[in-house]
């Protein structure tokens, strides 16, 4: 019996090279009026209190002006 001492994060020695990447995104709000509906949509079914969603939406407005940077980043891909 032999023990494999390779790092568990290393690919197998006979693994084919990777030639693609899948990017999945929820997207994000396109403007200030989209922030709260976006937050409600992505957290639907999680039981997050409405006041917490409004609070987080306020942070989103303060930091990003209501426009998610991920949308433009995805478009550039």
Short mmCIF file of N, CA and C in Angstrom, two decimals:
data_model
loop_
_atom_site.label_atom_id
_atom_site.label_comp_id
_atom_site.label_asym_id
_atom_site.label_seq_id
_atom_site.Cartn_x
_atom_site.Cartn_y
_atom_site.Cartn_z
N UNK A 1 0.84 -1.17 0.00
CA UNK A 1 0.00 0.00 0.00
C UNK A 1 0.89 1.24 0.00
N UNK A 2 0.57 2.20 -0.87
CA UNK A 2 1.33 3.45 -0.91
C UNK A 2 0.43 4.59 -0.46
N UNK A 3 1.06 5.61 0.06
CA UNK A 3 0.33 6.79 0.50
C UNK A 3 0.58 7.92 -0.47
N UNK A 4 -0.49 8.53 -0.97
CA UNK A 4 -0.37 9.67 -1.88
C UNK A 4 -0.12 10.91 -1.03
N UNK A 5 1.02 11.53 -1.22
CA UNK A 5 1.39 12.67 -0.39
C UNK A 5 1.16 14.01 -1.10
N UNK A 6 0.50 13.99 -2.28
CA UNK A 6 0.23 15.25 -2.97
C UNK A 6 -0.76 16.09 -2.17
N UNK A 7 -0.66 17.38 -2.33
CA UNK A 7 -1.59 18.33 -1.72
C UNK A 7 -3.00 18.04 -2.24
N UNK A 8 -3.99 18.03 -1.35
CA UNK A 8 -5.36 17.73 -1.76
C UNK A 8 -5.94 18.79 -2.69
N UNK A 9 -5.38 20.00 -2.68
CA UNK A 9 -5.87 21.05 -3.56
C UNK A 9 -5.25 20.99 -4.95
N UNK A 10 -4.27 20.13 -5.14
CA UNK A 10 -3.61 20.01 -6.44
C UNK A 10 -4.46 19.14 -7.35
N UNK A 11 -4.52 19.49 -8.64
CA UNK A 11 -5.27 18.64 -9.57
C UNK A 11 -4.55 17.31 -9.77
N UNK A 12 -5.27 16.28 -10.17
CA UNK A 12 -4.61 15.01 -10.46
C UNK A 12 -3.57 15.21 -11.56
N UNK A 13 -2.55 14.40 -11.54
CA UNK A 13 -1.47 14.54 -12.51
C UNK A 13 -1.94 14.37 -13.95
N UNK A 14 -3.01 13.61 -14.15
CA UNK A 14 -3.50 13.36 -15.50
C UNK A 14 -4.71 14.24 -15.85
N UNK A 15 -4.97 15.29 -15.08
CA UNK A 15 -6.12 16.17 -15.34
C UNK A 15 -5.88 17.00 -16.60
N UNK A 16 -6.92 17.13 -17.45
CA UNK A 16 -6.76 17.97 -18.64
C UNK A 16 -6.66 19.44 -18.24
N UNK A 17 -6.05 20.26 -19.08
CA UNK A 17 -5.95 21.69 -18.75
C UNK A 17 -7.33 22.35 -18.77
N UNK A 18 -7.50 23.34 -17.95
CA UNK A 18 -8.76 24.08 -17.89
C UNK A 18 -8.75 25.14 -18.98
N UNK A 19 -9.82 25.19 -19.77
CA UNK A 19 -9.86 26.19 -20.84
C UNK A 19 -11.16 27.00 -20.84
N UNK A 20 -11.87 26.99 -19.72
CA UNK A 20 -13.08 27.79 -19.65
C UNK A 20 -13.35 28.20 -18.20
N UNK A 21 -14.23 29.17 -18.05
CA UNK A 21 -14.61 29.68 -16.74
C UNK A 21 -16.07 30.06 -16.80
N UNK A 22 -16.86 29.59 -15.85
CA UNK A 22 -18.28 29.93 -15.78
C UNK A 22 -18.46 30.99 -14.71
N UNK A 23 -19.06 32.12 -15.09
CA UNK A 23 -19.33 33.20 -14.15
C UNK A 23 -20.84 33.31 -13.99
N UNK A 24 -21.30 33.26 -12.75
CA UNK A 24 -22.73 33.37 -12.46
C UNK A 24 -22.91 34.54 -11.51
N UNK A 25 -23.92 35.35 -11.78
CA UNK A 25 -24.13 36.54 -10.96
C UNK A 25 -25.62 36.81 -10.80
N UNK A 26 -26.00 37.31 -9.63
CA UNK A 26 -27.36 37.79 -9.41
C UNK A 26 -27.58 39.10 -10.15
N UNK A 27 -26.50 39.73 -10.57
CA UNK A 27 -26.61 41.08 -11.11
C UNK A 27 -26.75 42.04 -9.95
N UNK A 28 -27.38 43.15 -10.19
CA UNK A 28 -27.56 44.13 -9.14
C UNK A 28 -28.43 45.26 -9.62
N UNK A 29 -28.78 46.15 -8.71
CA UNK A 29 -29.64 47.26 -9.09
C UNK A 29 -28.96 48.19 -10.09
N UNK A 30 -29.75 48.70 -11.02
CA UNK A 30 -29.25 49.62 -12.04
C UNK A 30 -29.41 51.08 -11.63
N UNK A 31 -30.16 51.33 -10.56
CA UNK A 31 -30.38 52.69 -10.10
C UNK A 31 -31.00 52.68 -8.71
N UNK A 32 -31.09 53.84 -8.06
CA UNK A 32 -31.59 53.92 -6.69
C UNK A 32 -32.97 53.30 -6.48
N UNK A 33 -33.86 53.43 -7.47
CA UNK A 33 -35.21 52.87 -7.32
C UNK A 33 -35.22 51.34 -7.39
N UNK A 34 -34.13 50.75 -7.83
CA UNK A 34 -34.04 49.29 -7.97
C UNK A 34 -33.47 48.61 -6.73
N UNK A 35 -32.90 49.37 -5.80
CA UNK A 35 -32.17 48.76 -4.70
C UNK A 35 -33.06 47.91 -3.80
N UNK A 36 -34.12 48.48 -3.25
CA UNK A 36 -34.97 47.71 -2.34
C UNK A 36 -35.63 46.53 -3.05
N UNK A 37 -36.21 46.69 -4.24
CA UNK A 37 -36.76 45.51 -4.93
C UNK A 37 -35.71 44.43 -5.20
N UNK A 38 -34.48 44.84 -5.53
CA UNK A 38 -33.41 43.87 -5.74
C UNK A 38 -33.13 43.11 -4.45
N UNK A 39 -33.00 43.84 -3.35
CA UNK A 39 -32.73 43.19 -2.06
C UNK A 39 -33.85 42.24 -1.68
N UNK A 40 -35.09 42.64 -1.91
CA UNK A 40 -36.24 41.77 -1.61
C UNK A 40 -36.19 40.50 -2.46
N UNK A 41 -35.80 40.64 -3.71
CA UNK A 41 -35.74 39.49 -4.61
C UNK A 41 -34.65 38.50 -4.20
N UNK A 42 -33.44 38.97 -3.96
CA UNK A 42 -32.34 38.04 -3.67
C UNK A 42 -32.42 37.44 -2.27
N UNK A 43 -33.23 38.03 -1.40
CA UNK A 43 -33.37 37.48 -0.04
C UNK A 43 -34.73 36.82 0.17
N UNK A 44 -35.52 36.73 -0.88
CA UNK A 44 -36.87 36.16 -0.77
C UNK A 44 -36.84 34.77 -0.13
N UNK A 45 -37.75 34.57 0.82
CA UNK A 45 -37.86 33.28 1.49
C UNK A 45 -36.90 33.10 2.65
N UNK A 46 -36.10 34.09 2.97
CA UNK A 46 -35.11 33.98 4.05
C UNK A 46 -35.62 34.55 5.37
N UNK A 47 -36.78 35.19 5.35
CA UNK A 47 -37.35 35.72 6.59
C UNK A 47 -36.62 36.94 7.14
N UNK A 48 -35.97 37.69 6.28
CA UNK A 48 -35.26 38.89 6.73
C UNK A 48 -36.29 39.99 6.96
N UNK A 49 -36.27 40.60 8.14
CA UNK A 49 -37.25 41.64 8.45
C UNK A 49 -37.15 42.82 7.47
N UNK A 50 -38.30 43.38 7.09
CA UNK A 50 -38.31 44.51 6.15
C UNK A 50 -37.44 45.68 6.61
N UNK A 51 -37.40 45.94 7.92
CA UNK A 51 -36.59 47.05 8.41
C UNK A 51 -35.10 46.80 8.16
N UNK A 52 -34.68 45.54 8.24
CA UNK A 52 -33.27 45.22 7.96
C UNK A 52 -32.97 45.40 6.48
N UNK A 53 -33.91 45.00 5.62
CA UNK A 53 -33.71 45.20 4.18
C UNK A 53 -33.61 46.68 3.84
N UNK A 54 -34.44 47.50 4.48
CA UNK A 54 -34.37 48.95 4.24
C UNK A 54 -33.03 49.50 4.72
N UNK A 55 -32.56 49.00 5.87
CA UNK A 55 -31.27 49.46 6.40
C UNK A 55 -30.12 49.12 5.44
N UNK A 56 -30.08 47.88 4.99
CA UNK A 56 -29.03 47.44 4.08
C UNK A 56 -29.14 48.18 2.74
N UNK A 57 -30.36 48.40 2.29
CA UNK A 57 -30.57 49.16 1.05
C UNK A 57 -30.00 50.57 1.18
N UNK A 58 -30.16 51.15 2.36
CA UNK A 58 -29.60 52.48 2.61
C UNK A 58 -28.08 52.48 2.50
N UNK A 59 -27.44 51.44 3.02
CA UNK A 59 -25.98 51.33 2.89
C UNK A 59 -25.59 51.23 1.41
N UNK A 60 -26.35 50.44 0.68
CA UNK A 60 -26.08 50.25 -0.74
C UNK A 60 -26.18 51.58 -1.48
N UNK A 61 -27.18 52.37 -1.11
CA UNK A 61 -27.33 53.69 -1.73
C UNK A 61 -26.16 54.60 -1.37
N UNK A 62 -25.75 54.56 -0.10
CA UNK A 62 -24.65 55.41 0.37
C UNK A 62 -23.32 55.05 -0.29
N UNK A 63 -23.04 53.77 -0.37
CA UNK A 63 -21.74 53.31 -0.87
C UNK A 63 -21.66 53.33 -2.40
N UNK A 64 -22.71 52.84 -3.06
CA UNK A 64 -22.67 52.68 -4.51
C UNK A 64 -23.58 53.64 -5.27
N UNK A 65 -24.30 54.48 -4.56
CA UNK A 65 -25.22 55.39 -5.24
C UNK A 65 -26.40 54.67 -5.87
N UNK A 66 -26.64 53.44 -5.45
CA UNK A 66 -27.77 52.67 -5.96
C UNK A 66 -27.49 51.90 -7.23
N UNK A 67 -26.27 51.96 -7.72
CA UNK A 67 -25.91 51.24 -8.95
C UNK A 67 -24.83 50.22 -8.61
N UNK A 68 -25.13 48.96 -8.87
CA UNK A 68 -24.17 47.91 -8.56
C UNK A 68 -23.00 47.93 -9.55
N UNK A 69 -21.77 47.91 -9.06
CA UNK A 69 -20.62 47.87 -9.97
C UNK A 69 -20.51 46.53 -10.70
N UNK A 70 -21.15 45.49 -10.18
CA UNK A 70 -21.02 44.18 -10.81
C UNK A 70 -21.67 44.13 -12.19
N UNK A 71 -22.70 44.95 -12.41
CA UNK A 71 -23.35 44.94 -13.71
C UNK A 71 -22.39 45.34 -14.83
N UNK A 72 -21.70 46.44 -14.65
CA UNK A 72 -20.74 46.89 -15.67
C UNK A 72 -19.57 45.92 -15.79
N UNK A 73 -19.14 45.37 -14.67
CA UNK A 73 -18.04 44.40 -14.70
C UNK A 73 -18.43 43.18 -15.53
N UNK A 74 -19.66 42.72 -15.36
CA UNK A 74 -20.12 41.56 -16.14
C UNK A 74 -20.27 41.91 -17.62
N UNK A 75 -20.75 43.11 -17.91
CA UNK A 75 -20.89 43.53 -19.31
C UNK A 75 -19.53 43.57 -20.01
N UNK A 76 -18.49 43.94 -19.27
CA UNK A 76 -17.16 44.03 -19.86
C UNK A 76 -16.56 42.65 -20.15
N UNK A 77 -17.08 41.63 -19.49
CA UNK A 77 -16.58 40.28 -19.77
C UNK A 77 -17.03 39.87 -21.14
#
